[in-house]
């Protein structure tokens, strides 16, 4: 996973050799203080390139994550503690951010933008997304009293709509009418692609289930949009520092979850009980996709994130045909068609707004 | 069903009293030769009104047609001969066109545009749509060797795509990119709305079935587009004369079908064997919707026709919930959402092209 920072290229717009590596090397000569991010003032082409790379990385990582989950379920290797795994994911993300920072410090020296030390004003907002996710994950235990697991998969598509609404409300960036139409289609298309003969059960969900599903969608959407707001608030701040602080609080909250939920199991059976190769791969993959999500927030936005993860869902199904002999349903083809049209409309919607 | 002709209003643009009836009365003073149609030169508002009325009529008639079919199936009243019913539909349409013409002749006198007599050049193209529909109906008997009835309902949605392709190719009227996206969505949405647990069978359709389905979609699309071309070729020609000639050939071809398929049954049991109140209502409804289709061809186009019949399909399902206690599936809601977005995109697609 390539998640190094790409530097300002104000002095070298549209240069021939503007691939990531050459940008990185050239930027070594850029003076201190201007060692900023792609977010502010770098040229459009490298911006676009960076956005494409992180989006592509997120799509592939999300897709392989889902494949690892299917694999682990089929191999019946699900006896490890989820809370310890989540804690390790946050720890790994933290370490990877520090490693990236160490490299940057060695090459460029410590600057205002890439130093780890921070102010209370800057750091005070970082626990909020982690706290929101914690509340959402707690709710997840209760919603299963009203909805079964396949039904929950269907209801999770409400995240798409909540992200769109909160994105426009909180970040004040307007989606065009066509982009809104595309977003509704994305939600309908993803749900259609996941339809199976028992999906109609979801319509019998009691109102408590609907309310919880909507609250969870809002929490998840809000956490995503809030993370974007935090990261974008300081465009010149190095993304690895921003990630470090996000993940430190992720570690803290997940350590709390271990204490509350799995303290006895960890004490009796050990921290790594039930871990296998698949578990390690899943932790690695989760860590990398977590970093990819942060990168998408920095260089793109929540809308791109939703598209990337939706396309990943379709990609997973196609890959599963070859890996696990899955059959694709007619609903899957129809849903994929709708999602494809949605991606197209989103891209042309930008031009006409 | 109001299907009287609306006259040119060149001299009275944007007048207060431009409802259909007042237009009709005013136009009595318009000189011969200018007693033309809405198609050429009348003001935009009355054009739009006429288009809306015929589209609305087609939607309601198509929807109630489907409800009558469900009703007749539930009442087990399906023992009448379909070919005799089809013949009666064509005859009724012919008589209704003549009645409308008689009224026009009485009010306005016989003109070049509303006289029934015609040239070989004009009339020679009229049998083509009827012949195309006949070939399509013949193929319908053979396709059931490869596809079951619910599968055929799914495959029939290919008509939407074939109509769009042939409309653009033959009538040389370009759909915008957004309108094409909307058209693909319309096809996917209608199919999604019709999904049921056994729909996946359709993916196992042998290639002969696919080829026949595609050929039938092309025949049906071509017949529709060709009818529009015939009707639009002479914009000033009275629609009732054009309908008369279309339906005369419909009668001829359907008489042929009786002779080939049901001659013995008609001879032994009689022409009206098995007819009931529902049958009569169905014939009446088919005749009126046939006329509505012609009107849509004259004042709107095949694209509007496809949208009207697709929306009618959704309307039928909703009405069936109240009439027959049907349950709506999640797939229906998703498909309806996609169709609604498609209608919206089609309307804004016009503005941006």
XYZ file of C-alpha atoms in Angstrom:
706
model
C 0.000 0.000 0.000
C 1.487 3.236 -1.177
C 0.316 5.965 1.115
C 3.177 8.396 1.013
C 2.364 12.034 0.742
C 2.605 13.791 -2.571
C 3.990 17.316 -2.485
C 3.136 20.643 -3.984
C 4.086 20.949 -7.599
C 3.277 24.599 -8.139
C 6.589 25.189 -9.857
C 6.336 22.240 -12.171
C 2.794 22.162 -13.525
C 2.018 19.496 -16.072
C 5.611 18.246 -16.079
C 6.272 15.070 -18.021
C 7.551 13.012 -15.138
C 4.772 13.681 -12.683
C 4.363 10.194 -11.377
C 4.232 9.795 -7.631
C 7.868 8.781 -7.168
C 9.300 11.619 -9.223
C 6.971 14.102 -7.534
C 8.253 12.870 -4.242
C 11.884 13.301 -5.218
C 11.392 16.703 -6.785
C 9.556 17.958 -3.778
C 12.670 17.473 -1.668
C 13.857 20.789 -3.043
C 10.670 22.608 -2.088
C 11.390 24.957 0.837
C 10.201 24.321 4.384
C 6.640 25.350 5.069
C 5.677 24.637 1.509
C 6.079 20.915 2.085
C 2.352 20.865 2.081
C -0.235 18.467 0.855
C -1.998 17.829 -2.342
C -5.084 19.257 -0.617
C -4.023 22.856 -1.012
C -2.652 24.391 -4.188
C -0.970 21.477 -5.929
C -1.700 21.083 -9.606
C -4.915 19.529 -10.809
C -3.341 16.609 -12.581
C -1.357 15.309 -9.627
C -4.402 15.933 -7.427
C -6.500 13.832 -9.760
C -3.822 11.140 -9.863
C -3.574 10.994 -6.095
C -7.357 10.827 -5.778
C -7.484 7.999 -8.318
C -4.752 5.987 -6.583
C -6.306 6.197 -3.113
C -9.774 5.448 -4.485
C -8.466 2.449 -6.395
C -6.551 1.229 -3.316
C -9.672 1.549 -1.157
C -11.777 -0.366 -3.696
C -9.303 -3.241 -3.944
C -8.714 -3.402 -0.186
C -12.428 -3.313 0.672
C -13.108 -5.994 -1.879
C -10.327 -8.295 -0.649
C -11.492 -7.642 2.918
C -14.937 -9.026 2.066
C -13.312 -11.991 0.328
C -11.203 -12.702 3.435
C -14.376 -12.612 5.542
C -16.074 -15.129 3.234
C -12.932 -17.271 3.308
C -12.684 -17.184 7.085
C -16.373 -18.097 7.438
C -16.020 -21.028 5.080
C -12.891 -22.185 6.928
C -14.860 -21.899 10.211
C -12.052 -19.830 11.672
C -14.136 -17.301 13.536
C -13.303 -18.201 17.152
C -10.867 -15.330 17.780
C -11.988 -12.309 19.811
C -13.185 -9.511 17.526
C -12.305 -6.804 20.055
C -8.632 -7.860 20.276
C -8.473 -7.976 16.478
C -9.945 -4.455 16.268
C -7.405 -3.239 18.827
C -4.570 -4.735 16.772
C -5.923 -3.066 13.627
C -5.810 0.352 15.333
C -2.326 -0.361 16.718
C -1.024 -1.429 13.310
C -2.462 1.710 11.680
C -0.777 3.797 14.363
C 2.579 2.090 13.781
C 2.316 2.435 10.007
C 1.562 6.156 10.371
C 4.588 6.554 12.653
C 6.793 4.636 10.195
C 5.673 6.889 7.359
C 6.312 9.949 9.528
C 9.791 8.736 10.526
C 10.681 8.463 6.863
C 9.361 11.940 6.128
C 11.211 13.428 9.098
C 14.439 11.785 7.893
C 14.018 13.172 4.377
C 12.520 16.569 5.071
C 13.137 17.308 8.705
C 10.466 18.114 11.269
C 8.188 20.978 10.185
C 5.120 22.706 11.625
C 2.990 20.491 9.404
C 4.551 17.109 10.065
C 5.486 17.327 13.735
C 3.612 14.970 16.043
C 3.128 17.407 18.914
C -0.184 19.148 18.813
C -2.439 21.613 20.605
C -5.486 20.724 22.695
C -7.512 22.709 20.157
C -6.367 20.445 17.328
C -6.500 17.124 19.156
C -9.782 17.633 21.050
C -11.936 16.683 18.035
C -10.086 13.451 17.212
C -11.846 11.197 19.763
C -15.283 12.051 18.338
C -15.288 9.730 15.272
C -13.922 6.845 17.379
C -16.641 7.462 19.994
C -19.356 7.567 17.310
C -18.184 4.266 15.857
C -18.181 2.759 19.354
C -21.823 3.770 19.922
C -22.709 2.428 16.474
C -21.005 -0.899 17.219
C -22.821 -1.178 20.538
C -26.162 -0.574 18.788
C -25.229 -3.328 16.346
C -25.659 -5.894 19.142
C -29.178 -4.684 19.881
C -30.479 -4.361 16.317
C -30.177 -8.118 15.831
C -33.116 -8.493 18.204
C -35.261 -7.029 15.399
C -33.468 -7.847 12.141
C -31.561 -10.927 10.983
C -28.059 -10.708 9.517
C -29.050 -10.692 5.783
C -31.711 -8.095 6.592
C -29.087 -5.991 8.349
C -26.880 -6.145 5.229
C -29.807 -4.703 3.243
C -30.546 -1.975 5.821
C -26.862 -0.966 5.912
C -27.384 0.580 2.481
C -29.176 3.418 4.271
C -25.591 4.558 5.073
C -25.332 5.728 1.471
C -28.252 8.138 1.813
C -27.256 9.326 5.317
C -23.699 10.017 4.133
C -25.022 12.076 1.219
C -27.392 14.094 3.410
C -24.799 14.754 6.150
C -22.057 15.486 3.603
C -24.168 18.252 2.105
C -25.413 19.538 5.489
C -22.162 19.525 7.456
C -19.468 20.046 4.845
C -21.697 22.514 2.954
C -20.570 21.090 -0.351
C -23.538 20.890 -2.693
C -24.218 17.826 -4.807
C -25.864 18.652 -8.140
C -29.359 17.333 -8.879
C -27.922 14.682 -11.168
C -25.460 13.649 -8.456
C -28.337 13.284 -6.002
C -30.212 11.157 -8.508
C -27.008 9.118 -8.900
C -26.731 8.706 -5.135
C -30.306 7.415 -4.796
C -29.546 5.016 -7.648
C -26.364 3.866 -5.899
C -28.404 2.969 -2.812
C -31.127 1.225 -4.848
C -28.563 -0.552 -7.060
C -26.468 -1.869 -4.153
C -29.590 -3.122 -2.397
C -30.863 -4.764 -5.594
C -27.514 -6.492 -6.123
C -27.784 -7.985 -2.606
C -31.371 -9.226 -3.014
C -32.017 -12.883 -2.331
C -35.254 -14.873 -2.056
C -35.503 -14.116 1.680
C -34.837 -10.355 1.396
C -38.531 -9.513 1.604
C -38.366 -10.297 5.346
C -36.740 -6.906 5.763
C -40.063 -5.212 4.962
C -41.510 -6.874 8.084
C -38.848 -5.241 10.281
C -40.608 -3.746 13.346
C -40.414 0.004 13.738
C -37.784 -0.273 16.506
C -35.541 -2.036 13.988
C -36.098 0.710 11.409
C -35.346 3.438 13.958
C -32.142 1.714 15.058
C -31.089 1.134 11.452
C -31.653 4.824 10.671
C -29.821 5.946 13.834
C -26.909 3.632 12.965
C -26.822 4.955 9.408
C -26.760 8.515 10.764
C -24.005 7.701 13.281
C -21.917 5.996 10.630
C -22.509 8.806 8.123
C -21.771 11.440 10.750
C -18.537 9.715 11.830
C -17.385 9.611 8.191
C -18.288 13.216 7.445
C -16.821 14.398 10.752
C -13.526 12.613 10.023
C -13.418 14.366 6.658
C -14.103 17.711 8.338
C -11.261 17.131 10.842
C -8.792 16.103 8.164
C -9.754 18.849 5.700
C -9.796 21.568 8.377
C -5.992 21.670 8.267
C -5.145 20.992 4.626
C -1.431 21.633 5.081
C -1.150 19.268 8.089
C 0.559 16.006 7.208
C -2.025 13.216 6.810
C 0.148 10.771 8.767
C 0.040 13.024 11.832
C -3.730 13.356 11.473
C -4.017 9.578 11.111
C -1.759 8.995 14.118
C -4.084 10.982 16.376
C -7.225 9.390 14.942
C -5.807 5.910 15.494
C -4.483 6.615 19.001
C -8.042 7.304 20.088
C -9.173 4.241 18.134
C -6.710 2.201 20.238
C -8.002 3.731 23.468
C -11.662 3.049 22.636
C -10.954 -0.490 21.462
C -8.902 -1.213 24.599
C -12.025 -0.151 26.518
C -14.125 -2.536 24.427
C -11.769 -5.436 25.297
C -12.090 -4.627 29.006
C -15.894 -4.436 28.858
C -16.682 -7.338 26.543
C -13.845 -9.825 26.390
C -11.811 -9.306 29.549
C -12.510 -12.811 30.940
C -11.944 -14.576 27.624
C -8.635 -12.771 27.082
C -7.526 -13.514 30.638
C -8.446 -17.210 30.451
C -7.596 -18.116 26.860
C -4.987 -15.453 26.037
C -4.992 -12.407 23.768
C -4.236 -14.301 20.570
C -6.531 -17.288 21.142
C -8.031 -18.591 17.901
C -5.805 -16.473 15.647
C -4.879 -18.049 12.307
C -3.221 -16.989 9.076
C -6.571 -15.690 7.833
C -6.991 -13.622 11.014
C -3.566 -12.052 10.526
C -4.367 -11.311 6.867
C -7.687 -9.787 7.866
C -6.016 -7.535 10.470
C -3.416 -6.452 7.929
C -6.109 -5.783 5.346
C -8.319 -3.846 7.787
C -5.362 -1.689 8.793
C -4.478 -0.892 5.188
C -8.085 -0.162 4.211
C -8.439 2.046 7.285
C -5.466 4.074 6.094
C -6.918 4.119 2.572
C -10.178 5.548 3.963
C -8.227 8.364 5.675
C -6.372 9.040 2.428
C -9.670 9.213 0.523
C -10.949 11.705 3.130
C -7.825 13.826 2.654
C -7.521 13.759 -1.130
C -11.136 13.028 -2.132
C -14.287 12.915 0.019
C -16.977 10.780 1.619
C -18.905 10.549 -1.641
C -15.902 8.959 -3.365
C -15.536 6.642 -0.358
C -19.150 5.475 -0.689
C -18.706 4.846 -4.422
C -15.434 2.970 -3.868
C -16.897 0.667 -1.219
C -20.055 0.072 -3.288
C -18.074 -0.861 -6.378
C -15.923 -3.064 -4.115
C -19.070 -4.926 -3.033
C -19.872 -5.747 -6.672
C -16.241 -6.657 -7.365
C -16.267 -9.031 -4.399
C -19.271 -10.883 -5.796
C -17.639 -11.286 -9.203
C -14.356 -12.495 -7.699
C -16.291 -14.909 -5.438
C -17.677 -16.587 -8.562
C -14.154 -17.655 -9.479
C -12.821 -18.255 -5.950
C -15.776 -19.941 -4.276
C -18.023 -20.970 -7.193
C -20.748 -18.478 -6.227
C -23.613 -17.927 -8.671
C -24.578 -14.412 -9.704
C -28.291 -13.709 -9.609
C -30.333 -11.709 -12.097
C -30.818 -9.180 -9.283
C -27.038 -8.834 -9.081
C -26.771 -8.009 -12.797
C -29.606 -5.486 -12.543
C -28.126 -3.890 -9.416
C -24.690 -3.705 -11.035
C -26.189 -2.023 -14.090
C -27.869 0.577 -11.893
C -24.638 1.148 -9.906
C -22.657 1.544 -13.149
C -25.121 4.122 -14.468
C -24.918 5.845 -11.077
C -21.108 6.095 -11.305
C -21.453 7.522 -14.819
C -24.112 10.047 -13.760
C -22.039 11.123 -10.755
C -19.101 11.882 -13.036
C -21.127 13.856 -15.598
C -23.134 15.492 -12.779
C -19.955 17.281 -11.744
C -19.601 18.883 -15.168
C -23.123 20.249 -15.413
C -23.423 21.695 -11.934
C -61.330 8.836 -24.333
C -60.939 12.245 -25.906
C -59.111 11.800 -29.133
C -60.431 14.580 -31.255
C -57.983 16.535 -33.241
C -56.714 19.853 -31.953
C -56.148 22.524 -34.563
C -53.492 25.064 -35.379
C -53.541 28.037 -33.108
C -50.963 30.131 -34.932
C -53.200 33.171 -34.818
C -54.063 32.863 -31.162
C -50.864 32.025 -29.344
C -51.053 31.893 -25.573
C -54.743 32.809 -25.593
C -56.578 32.515 -22.328
C -59.119 29.954 -23.445
C -56.754 27.421 -24.954
C -58.378 24.311 -23.561
C -59.106 21.572 -26.025
C -62.775 22.346 -26.553
C -62.274 26.062 -27.164
C -59.375 25.325 -29.491
C -61.632 23.034 -31.409
C -64.374 25.644 -31.794
C -62.028 28.447 -32.724
C -60.370 26.351 -35.350
C -63.605 26.137 -37.302
C -62.716 29.531 -38.706
C -59.265 28.417 -39.811
C -59.194 28.154 -43.641
C -58.954 24.882 -45.541
C -55.504 23.416 -45.730
C -54.587 24.911 -42.419
C -56.919 22.546 -40.560
C -53.766 20.805 -39.528
C -52.597 19.016 -36.494
C -50.904 19.860 -33.286
C -47.832 18.260 -34.828
C -46.964 21.244 -36.983
C -46.880 24.839 -35.832
C -49.492 24.995 -33.079
C -48.466 26.745 -29.922
C -46.212 25.051 -27.393
C -48.691 25.098 -24.566
C -51.502 23.321 -26.353
C -48.946 20.893 -27.790
C -47.721 20.133 -24.298
C -51.310 19.810 -23.038
C -52.233 17.405 -25.799
C -49.099 15.349 -25.194
C -49.865 15.189 -21.486
C -53.468 14.123 -22.041
C -52.658 11.302 -24.458
C -49.759 10.110 -22.275
C -51.959 10.114 -19.199
C -54.731 8.291 -21.075
C -52.279 5.646 -22.299
C -50.904 5.120 -18.766
C -54.361 4.689 -17.220
C -55.622 2.463 -20.051
C -52.533 0.235 -20.034
C -52.758 -0.080 -16.280
C -56.453 -0.959 -16.259
C -55.808 -3.397 -19.115
C -53.339 -5.302 -16.936
C -55.829 -5.245 -14.066
C -58.547 -6.661 -16.347
C -56.158 -9.436 -17.383
C -55.467 -10.313 -13.722
C -59.211 -10.173 -13.012
C -60.100 -12.419 -15.970
C -57.406 -14.925 -14.943
C -58.684 -15.030 -11.379
C -62.248 -15.444 -12.616
C -61.039 -18.306 -14.851
C -62.708 -16.629 -17.805
C -60.045 -17.282 -20.389
C -61.858 -19.774 -22.651
C -62.684 -17.289 -25.421
C -60.632 -17.288 -28.640
C -57.871 -14.668 -28.473
C -57.802 -14.248 -32.264
C -61.500 -13.306 -32.472
C -61.025 -10.858 -29.598
C -58.046 -9.289 -31.394
C -60.114 -8.998 -34.576
C -62.896 -7.261 -32.655
C -60.380 -4.866 -31.097
C -59.179 -3.832 -34.568
C -62.758 -3.534 -35.838
C -63.775 -1.389 -32.859
C -60.755 0.896 -33.366
C -61.709 1.234 -37.039
C -65.305 2.138 -36.169
C -64.230 4.651 -33.509
C -61.903 6.322 -36.025
C -64.734 6.495 -38.556
C -67.125 7.942 -35.956
C -64.575 10.626 -35.045
C -64.077 11.373 -38.743
C -67.840 11.599 -39.392
C -68.094 14.222 -36.654
C -65.165 16.177 -38.083
C -66.620 16.029 -41.601
C -69.936 17.290 -40.282
C -68.297 20.221 -38.484
C -65.531 21.131 -40.902
C -66.370 19.537 -44.202
C -64.129 17.142 -46.088
C -60.623 18.527 -46.653
C -57.400 17.209 -48.217
C -56.205 16.294 -44.739
C -59.282 14.563 -43.368
C -60.643 12.773 -46.439
C -60.531 8.986 -46.278
C -59.473 8.387 -49.895
C -55.760 7.993 -50.257
C -52.950 7.302 -52.706
C -51.113 3.999 -53.120
C -47.973 5.876 -52.115
C -49.529 6.847 -48.772
C -51.318 3.596 -48.018
C -48.586 1.165 -49.104
C -46.633 1.518 -45.825
C -49.615 0.941 -43.519
C -49.615 -2.894 -43.634
C -45.982 -3.057 -42.446
C -46.524 -2.516 -38.690
C -49.441 -4.987 -38.695
C -47.285 -7.553 -40.515
C -44.398 -7.035 -38.060
C -46.694 -7.569 -35.083
C -48.039 -10.732 -36.736
C -44.516 -12.172 -37.127
C -43.766 -11.217 -33.528
C -46.944 -12.917 -32.293
C -46.101 -16.053 -34.252
C -42.612 -16.128 -32.709
C -44.271 -15.820 -29.293
C -45.614 -19.371 -29.684
C -42.141 -20.756 -30.343
C -40.221 -18.883 -27.643
C -42.180 -20.734 -24.942
C -40.261 -23.852 -25.938
C -37.199 -22.174 -24.365
C -38.555 -19.754 -21.750
C -41.439 -20.008 -19.279
C -44.102 -17.292 -18.989
C -42.578 -15.369 -16.031
C -39.186 -15.527 -17.767
C -40.776 -14.131 -20.921
C -42.199 -11.206 -18.920
C -38.631 -10.435 -17.792
C -37.173 -10.752 -21.305
C -39.898 -8.480 -22.714
C -38.111 -5.575 -21.015
C -35.543 -5.830 -23.831
C -38.245 -3.966 -25.820
C -37.263 -0.828 -23.926
C -33.672 -0.936 -25.159
C -34.597 -1.976 -28.721
C -37.135 0.864 -28.955
C -34.487 3.378 -27.832
C -31.887 2.098 -30.300
C -34.306 1.963 -33.265
C -35.874 5.317 -32.359
C -32.481 6.980 -32.590
C -31.417 5.026 -35.696
C -34.582 5.288 -37.775
C -36.198 8.526 -36.670
C -32.766 10.195 -36.384
C -33.808 11.964 -33.233
C -30.926 11.961 -30.799
C -31.399 11.112 -27.151
C -28.990 12.962 -24.864
C -26.450 10.991 -22.816
C -28.506 11.499 -19.679
C -31.607 10.299 -21.522
C -29.773 7.162 -22.595
C -28.677 6.571 -19.020
C -32.328 7.072 -18.018
C -33.447 4.549 -20.633
C -31.038 1.868 -19.394
C -32.299 2.572 -15.874
C -35.901 2.252 -17.050
C -35.137 -1.223 -18.413
C -33.241 -2.278 -15.265
C -35.872 -0.748 -12.971
C -38.841 -2.415 -14.691
C -37.061 -5.770 -14.621
C -36.155 -5.327 -10.942
C -39.759 -4.475 -10.071
C -40.883 -7.749 -11.699
C -38.290 -9.931 -9.933
C -39.594 -12.906 -7.991
C -37.790 -15.821 -6.323
C -37.907 -17.852 -9.549
C -36.649 -15.080 -11.844
C -33.106 -16.417 -11.854
C -34.287 -19.199 -14.187
C -34.164 -16.649 -16.973
C -30.346 -16.649 -16.804
C -30.442 -20.341 -17.802
C -32.346 -19.486 -21.000
C -30.667 -21.355 -23.896
C -29.138 -19.208 -26.621
C -32.043 -19.912 -28.989
C -34.350 -18.337 -26.420
C -32.114 -15.277 -26.133
C -31.921 -14.880 -29.902
C -35.700 -15.149 -30.252
C -36.225 -12.699 -27.396
C -33.862 -10.217 -29.030
C -35.494 -10.679 -32.457
C -38.938 -10.191 -30.907
C -37.756 -7.070 -29.100
C -36.377 -5.723 -32.369
C -39.590 -6.543 -34.265
C -41.718 -4.907 -31.611
C -39.438 -1.873 -31.406
C -39.303 -1.586 -35.181
C -43.103 -1.826 -35.511
C -43.496 0.975 -32.957
C -40.881 3.237 -34.492
C -42.191 2.534 -38.000
C -45.739 3.441 -36.956
C -44.416 6.724 -35.581
C -42.540 7.368 -38.826
C -45.717 6.730 -40.882
C -47.865 8.977 -38.695
C -45.287 11.767 -38.434
C -44.451 11.711 -42.147
C -47.667 13.599 -42.868
C -48.067 15.924 -39.901
C -51.074 17.729 -41.361
C -52.951 14.497 -42.144
C -55.825 13.853 -39.752
C -54.825 11.209 -37.162
C -58.207 9.476 -37.496
C -57.585 8.834 -41.198
C -54.128 7.512 -40.404
C -55.579 5.312 -37.662
C -58.335 4.075 -39.961
C -55.825 2.760 -42.478
C -53.589 1.261 -39.791
C -56.549 -0.565 -38.235
C -57.988 -1.768 -41.564
C -54.790 -3.725 -42.123
C -54.919 -4.846 -38.501
C -58.368 -6.290 -39.220
C -57.124 -8.038 -42.366
C -54.131 -9.637 -40.603
C -56.224 -10.682 -37.607
C -58.892 -12.198 -39.868
C -56.041 -14.242 -41.374
C -54.992 -15.336 -37.890
C -58.548 -16.563 -37.141
C -58.556 -18.591 -40.357
C -55.158 -20.148 -39.616
C -55.440 -20.782 -35.885
C -59.042 -20.877 -34.726
C -61.132 -21.665 -37.808
C -62.441 -24.988 -36.459
C -63.176 -23.662 -32.989
C -65.059 -20.671 -34.388
C -67.018 -22.914 -36.778
C -67.952 -25.439 -34.087
C -68.453 -23.257 -31.024
C -69.306 -19.928 -32.619
C -67.440 -16.611 -32.879
C -68.410 -15.341 -29.430
C -67.984 -18.589 -27.507
C -66.739 -17.992 -23.972
C -67.238 -14.229 -24.082
C -68.151 -12.618 -20.772
C -68.497 -9.119 -19.364
C -64.777 -9.106 -18.613
C -64.003 -10.076 -22.217
C -66.117 -7.206 -23.507
C -64.418 -4.780 -21.117
C -61.012 -6.066 -22.186
C -61.847 -5.580 -25.872
C -63.109 -2.070 -25.173
C -60.000 -1.281 -23.156
C -57.634 -2.701 -25.779
C -59.343 -0.657 -28.483
C -59.065 2.565 -26.487
C -55.446 1.925 -25.519
C -54.650 1.122 -29.162
C -56.033 4.511 -30.135
C -54.123 6.126 -27.249
C -50.884 4.575 -28.573
C -51.543 6.105 -32.015
C -52.237 9.470 -30.401
C -48.969 9.248 -28.441
C -47.164 8.500 -31.730
C -48.763 11.556 -33.328
C -48.380 14.070 -30.509
C -45.435 12.590 -28.594
C -43.146 9.681 -29.520
C -42.127 6.095 -28.829
C -39.979 7.137 -25.891
C -43.007 8.658 -24.164
C -44.960 5.507 -25.012
C -42.334 3.304 -23.330
C -42.329 5.504 -20.224
C -46.133 5.551 -20.074
C -46.435 1.766 -20.315
C -43.622 1.243 -17.787
C -45.199 3.571 -15.246
C -48.520 1.801 -15.950
C -46.875 -1.505 -14.987
C -45.906 -0.077 -11.590
C -49.335 1.530 -11.170
C -50.990 -1.829 -11.864
C -49.001 -3.483 -9.079
C -49.956 -0.778 -6.576
C -53.653 -0.915 -7.552
C -53.544 -4.739 -7.331
C -52.547 -4.434 -3.669
C -55.918 -2.829 -2.965
C -58.006 -4.799 -5.467
C -56.564 -8.292 -5.109
C -54.594 -8.119 -1.838
C -51.234 -8.521 -3.647
C -48.056 -7.992 -1.633
C -45.373 -5.662 -2.906
C -41.842 -7.040 -2.717
C -38.681 -5.185 -1.749
C -37.588 -5.665 -5.368
C -40.727 -3.804 -6.452
C -39.880 -0.818 -4.239
C -36.289 -0.761 -5.505
C -37.392 -1.089 -9.141
C -39.980 1.677 -8.695
C -37.320 3.947 -7.204
C -35.058 3.344 -10.185
C -37.940 3.940 -12.641
C -38.873 7.187 -10.839
C -35.282 8.441 -11.029
C -35.278 7.434 -14.709
C -38.403 9.522 -15.409
C -36.789 12.463 -13.620
C -33.501 12.088 -15.521
C -35.339 11.813 -18.841
C -37.105 15.099 -18.165
C -33.963 16.989 -17.120
C -31.971 15.262 -19.887
C -34.077 17.182 -22.402
C -33.022 20.510 -20.908
C -29.290 19.861 -20.932
C -28.995 18.394 -24.409
